[in-house]
Amino acid sequence: MARSLTLSSFEAEDHVLFAIVMDDGTQLASDLSSQVGSRLFSLSAIAKPLQGEGLTSSIEVLLEAAIAAQRAVLVNAASERNGVFFEQELEKLDHWGEDRRSSLKMNLKDLDTEIKELKKQARAAANLPEKLKLEKLRKKHESERDQAWRDYDQAAKEIELAKDRLI
């Protein structure tokens, strides 16, 4: 008996499952059934109806049980592979998120340092035009810092959305 199995997950997988019972009722092991079954399917042959009894219900039950066991093994193996893949992708996403957060935090820290320096320079400025120029520059940097905070918050949301899509 042969059955096809298609597993759909991260990648589609197609399998042909074989179960073989000999004339005396002995069943071939699943790995041997796969080898013998695939070899039999590669031979030139003509399909003919069974003579005599045909498939008895006990033999059919044996064949279906063997197919079900092979199906369970393949589904479990695919599930394990998918679990490993999921963990790897989640780890990559975490690293990417941390890198992105670190980059944005460094940008925020740099802007804060520049703002402090501009405040210090404005206080030390000798004349009013120089103070006004430095204050305008400080305000510009503060606006950039505020935008950087919004970018940081947006990036955090994007990272969480990417994780949600993976899940």
PDB file of C-alpha atoms in Angstrom, residues 18-136:
ATOM      1  CA  PHE A  18       4.743   2.562   1.883  1.00  0.00           C
ATOM      2  CA  ALA A  19       3.447  -0.383   3.876  1.00  0.00           C
ATOM      3  CA  ILE A  20       4.140  -3.924   2.714  1.00  0.00           C
ATOM      4  CA  VAL A  21       2.711  -7.203   3.988  1.00  0.00           C
ATOM      5  CA  MET A  22       4.072 -10.445   2.603  1.00  0.00           C
ATOM      6  CA  ASP A  23       1.855 -13.317   1.410  1.00  0.00           C
ATOM      7  CA  ASP A  24       2.412 -15.116   4.706  1.00  0.00           C
ATOM      8  CA  GLY A  25       1.146 -12.064   6.654  1.00  0.00           C
ATOM      9  CA  THR A  26       4.496 -10.775   7.894  1.00  0.00           C
ATOM     10  CA  GLN A  27       4.899  -7.046   7.712  1.00  0.00           C
ATOM     11  CA  LEU A  28       8.104  -5.376   6.551  1.00  0.00           C
ATOM     12  CA  ALA A  29       9.619  -2.780   8.861  1.00  0.00           C
ATOM     13  CA  SER A  30       8.763   0.786   7.857  1.00  0.00           C
ATOM     14  CA  ASP A  31      12.298   1.669   6.716  1.00  0.00           C
ATOM     15  CA  LEU A  32      12.505  -1.536   4.673  1.00  0.00           C
ATOM     16  CA  SER A  33       8.969  -0.947   3.316  1.00  0.00           C
ATOM     17  CA  SER A  34      10.080   2.466   2.088  1.00  0.00           C
ATOM     18  CA  GLN A  35      13.124   1.033   0.336  1.00  0.00           C
ATOM     19  CA  VAL A  36      11.294  -1.917  -1.206  1.00  0.00           C
ATOM     20  CA  GLY A  37       8.221   0.179  -2.040  1.00  0.00           C
ATOM     21  CA  SER A  38      10.194   2.844  -3.857  1.00  0.00           C
ATOM     22  CA  ARG A  39      12.101   0.144  -5.754  1.00  0.00           C
ATOM     23  CA  LEU A  40       8.841  -1.565  -6.746  1.00  0.00           C
ATOM     24  CA  PHE A  41       7.449   1.725  -8.016  1.00  0.00           C
ATOM     25  CA  SER A  42      10.528   2.232 -10.181  1.00  0.00           C
ATOM     26  CA  LEU A  43       9.927  -1.073 -12.008  1.00  0.00           C
ATOM     27  CA  SER A  44       7.924  -1.330 -15.206  1.00  0.00           C
ATOM     28  CA  ALA A  45       4.716  -3.123 -14.328  1.00  0.00           C
ATOM     29  CA  ILE A  46       1.071  -3.393 -15.192  1.00  0.00           C
ATOM     30  CA  ALA A  47      -1.524  -3.011 -12.443  1.00  0.00           C
ATOM     31  CA  LYS A  48      -4.006  -5.904 -12.252  1.00  0.00           C
ATOM     32  CA  PRO A  49      -6.790  -6.595  -9.777  1.00  0.00           C
ATOM     33  CA  LEU A  50      -6.004  -8.987  -6.932  1.00  0.00           C
ATOM     34  CA  GLN A  51      -6.961 -12.625  -7.492  1.00  0.00           C
ATOM     35  CA  GLY A  52      -8.663 -14.668  -4.825  1.00  0.00           C
ATOM     36  CA  GLU A  53      -9.405 -13.065  -1.481  1.00  0.00           C
ATOM     37  CA  GLY A  54      -7.939  -9.674  -2.259  1.00  0.00           C
ATOM     38  CA  LEU A  55      -7.114  -7.582   0.751  1.00  0.00           C
ATOM     39  CA  THR A  56      -8.575  -9.051   3.890  1.00  0.00           C
ATOM     40  CA  SER A  57      -9.689  -6.641   6.546  1.00  0.00           C
ATOM     41  CA  SER A  58      -6.947  -7.791   8.933  1.00  0.00           C
ATOM     42  CA  ILE A  59      -4.239  -7.131   6.332  1.00  0.00           C
ATOM     43  CA  GLU A  60      -5.807  -3.786   5.457  1.00  0.00           C
ATOM     44  CA  VAL A  61      -5.789  -2.845   9.157  1.00  0.00           C
ATOM     45  CA  LEU A  62      -2.087  -3.791   9.352  1.00  0.00           C
ATOM     46  CA  LEU A  63      -1.280  -1.695   6.295  1.00  0.00           C
ATOM     47  CA  GLU A  64      -3.242   1.330   7.527  1.00  0.00           C
ATOM     48  CA  ALA A  65      -1.560   1.074  10.948  1.00  0.00           C
ATOM     49  CA  ALA A  66       1.879   0.979   9.305  1.00  0.00           C
ATOM     50  CA  ILE A  67       1.022   4.025   7.175  1.00  0.00           C
ATOM     51  CA  ALA A  68      -0.308   5.853  10.251  1.00  0.00           C
ATOM     52  CA  ALA A  69       2.900   5.080  12.165  1.00  0.00           C
ATOM     53  CA  GLN A  70       5.061   6.411   9.318  1.00  0.00           C
ATOM     54  CA  ARG A  71       2.862   9.501   9.082  1.00  0.00           C
ATOM     55  CA  ALA A  72       3.281  10.124  12.832  1.00  0.00           C
ATOM     56  CA  VAL A  73       7.075   9.791  12.578  1.00  0.00           C
ATOM     57  CA  LEU A  74       7.234  12.266   9.688  1.00  0.00           C
ATOM     58  CA  VAL A  75       4.892  14.745  11.378  1.00  0.00           C
ATOM     59  CA  ASN A  76       6.933  14.596  14.597  1.00  0.00           C
ATOM     60  CA  ALA A  77      10.199  15.095  12.700  1.00  0.00           C
ATOM     61  CA  ALA A  78       8.741  18.074  10.818  1.00  0.00           C
ATOM     62  CA  SER A  79       7.442  19.507  14.074  1.00  0.00           C
ATOM     63  CA  GLU A  80      10.898  19.249  15.649  1.00  0.00           C
ATOM     64  CA  ARG A  81      12.527  20.911  12.626  1.00  0.00           C
ATOM     65  CA  ASN A  82       9.938  23.673  12.721  1.00  0.00           C
ATOM     66  CA  GLY A  83      10.568  24.177  16.434  1.00  0.00           C
ATOM     67  CA  VAL A  84      14.305  24.548  15.837  1.00  0.00           C
ATOM     68  CA  PHE A  85      13.668  26.907  12.912  1.00  0.00           C
ATOM     69  CA  PHE A  86      11.253  28.962  15.008  1.00  0.00           C
ATOM     70  CA  GLU A  87      13.787  29.291  17.843  1.00  0.00           C
ATOM     71  CA  GLN A  88      16.527  30.339  15.417  1.00  0.00           C
ATOM     72  CA  GLU A  89      14.317  32.954  13.776  1.00  0.00           C
ATOM     73  CA  LEU A  90      13.168  34.283  17.140  1.00  0.00           C
ATOM     74  CA  GLU A  91      16.787  34.533  18.282  1.00  0.00           C
ATOM     75  CA  LYS A  92      17.735  36.408  15.089  1.00  0.00           C
ATOM     76  CA  LEU A  93      14.826  38.761  15.661  1.00  0.00           C
ATOM     77  CA  ASP A  94      15.908  39.366  19.258  1.00  0.00           C
ATOM     78  CA  HIS A  95      19.473  40.150  18.173  1.00  0.00           C
ATOM     79  CA  TRP A  96      18.237  42.451  15.426  1.00  0.00           C
ATOM     80  CA  GLY A  97      15.968  44.213  17.910  1.00  0.00           C
ATOM     81  CA  GLU A  98      18.772  44.640  20.429  1.00  0.00           C
ATOM     82  CA  ASP A  99      21.095  46.035  17.751  1.00  0.00           C
ATOM     83  CA  ARG A 100      18.429  48.459  16.620  1.00  0.00           C
ATOM     84  CA  ARG A 101      17.661  49.575  20.177  1.00  0.00           C
ATOM     85  CA  SER A 102      21.356  49.994  20.964  1.00  0.00           C
ATOM     86  CA  SER A 103      21.880  52.107  17.866  1.00  0.00           C
ATOM     87  CA  LEU A 104      18.937  54.344  18.704  1.00  0.00           C
ATOM     88  CA  LYS A 105      20.046  54.646  22.347  1.00  0.00           C
ATOM     89  CA  MET A 106      23.524  55.706  21.238  1.00  0.00           C
ATOM     90  CA  ASN A 107      21.971  58.332  18.989  1.00  0.00           C
ATOM     91  CA  LEU A 108      19.883  59.610  21.915  1.00  0.00           C
ATOM     92  CA  LYS A 109      22.925  59.713  24.181  1.00  0.00           C
ATOM     93  CA  ASP A 110      24.917  61.654  21.565  1.00  0.00           C
ATOM     94  CA  LEU A 111      22.102  64.171  21.172  1.00  0.00           C
ATOM     95  CA  ASP A 112      21.842  64.623  24.957  1.00  0.00           C
ATOM     96  CA  THR A 113      25.595  65.229  25.146  1.00  0.00           C
ATOM     97  CA  GLU A 114      25.418  67.810  22.345  1.00  0.00           C
ATOM     98  CA  ILE A 115      22.479  69.569  24.043  1.00  0.00           C
ATOM     99  CA  LYS A 116      24.371  69.791  27.343  1.00  0.00           C
ATOM    100  CA  GLU A 117      27.407  71.167  25.552  1.00  0.00           C
ATOM    101  CA  LEU A 118      25.310  73.779  23.729  1.00  0.00           C
ATOM    102  CA  LYS A 119      23.710  74.867  27.030  1.00  0.00           C
ATOM    103  CA  LYS A 120      27.161  75.279  28.538  1.00  0.00           C
ATOM    104  CA  GLN A 121      28.383  77.265  25.517  1.00  0.00           C
ATOM    105  CA  ALA A 122      25.265  79.481  25.565  1.00  0.00           C
ATOM    106  CA  ARG A 123      25.815  80.356  29.235  1.00  0.00           C
ATOM    107  CA  ALA A 124      29.451  81.171  28.523  1.00  0.00           C
ATOM    108  CA  ALA A 125      28.711  83.220  25.371  1.00  0.00           C
ATOM    109  CA  ALA A 126      29.899  86.809  25.626  1.00  0.00           C
ATOM    110  CA  ASN A 127      27.202  88.543  23.577  1.00  0.00           C
ATOM    111  CA  LEU A 128      23.466  88.176  22.929  1.00  0.00           C
ATOM    112  CA  PRO A 129      23.622  87.234  19.192  1.00  0.00           C
ATOM    113  CA  GLU A 130      25.994  84.377  20.007  1.00  0.00           C
ATOM    114  CA  LYS A 131      23.695  83.210  22.861  1.00  0.00           C
ATOM    115  CA  LEU A 132      20.645  83.299  20.554  1.00  0.00           C
ATOM    116  CA  LYS A 133      22.479  81.353  17.861  1.00  0.00           C
ATOM    117  CA  LEU A 134      23.480  78.659  20.383  1.00  0.00           C
ATOM    118  CA  GLU A 135      19.951  78.526  21.879  1.00  0.00           C
ATOM    119  CA  LYS A 136      18.433  78.010  18.405  1.00  0.00           C
TER     120      LYS A 136
END
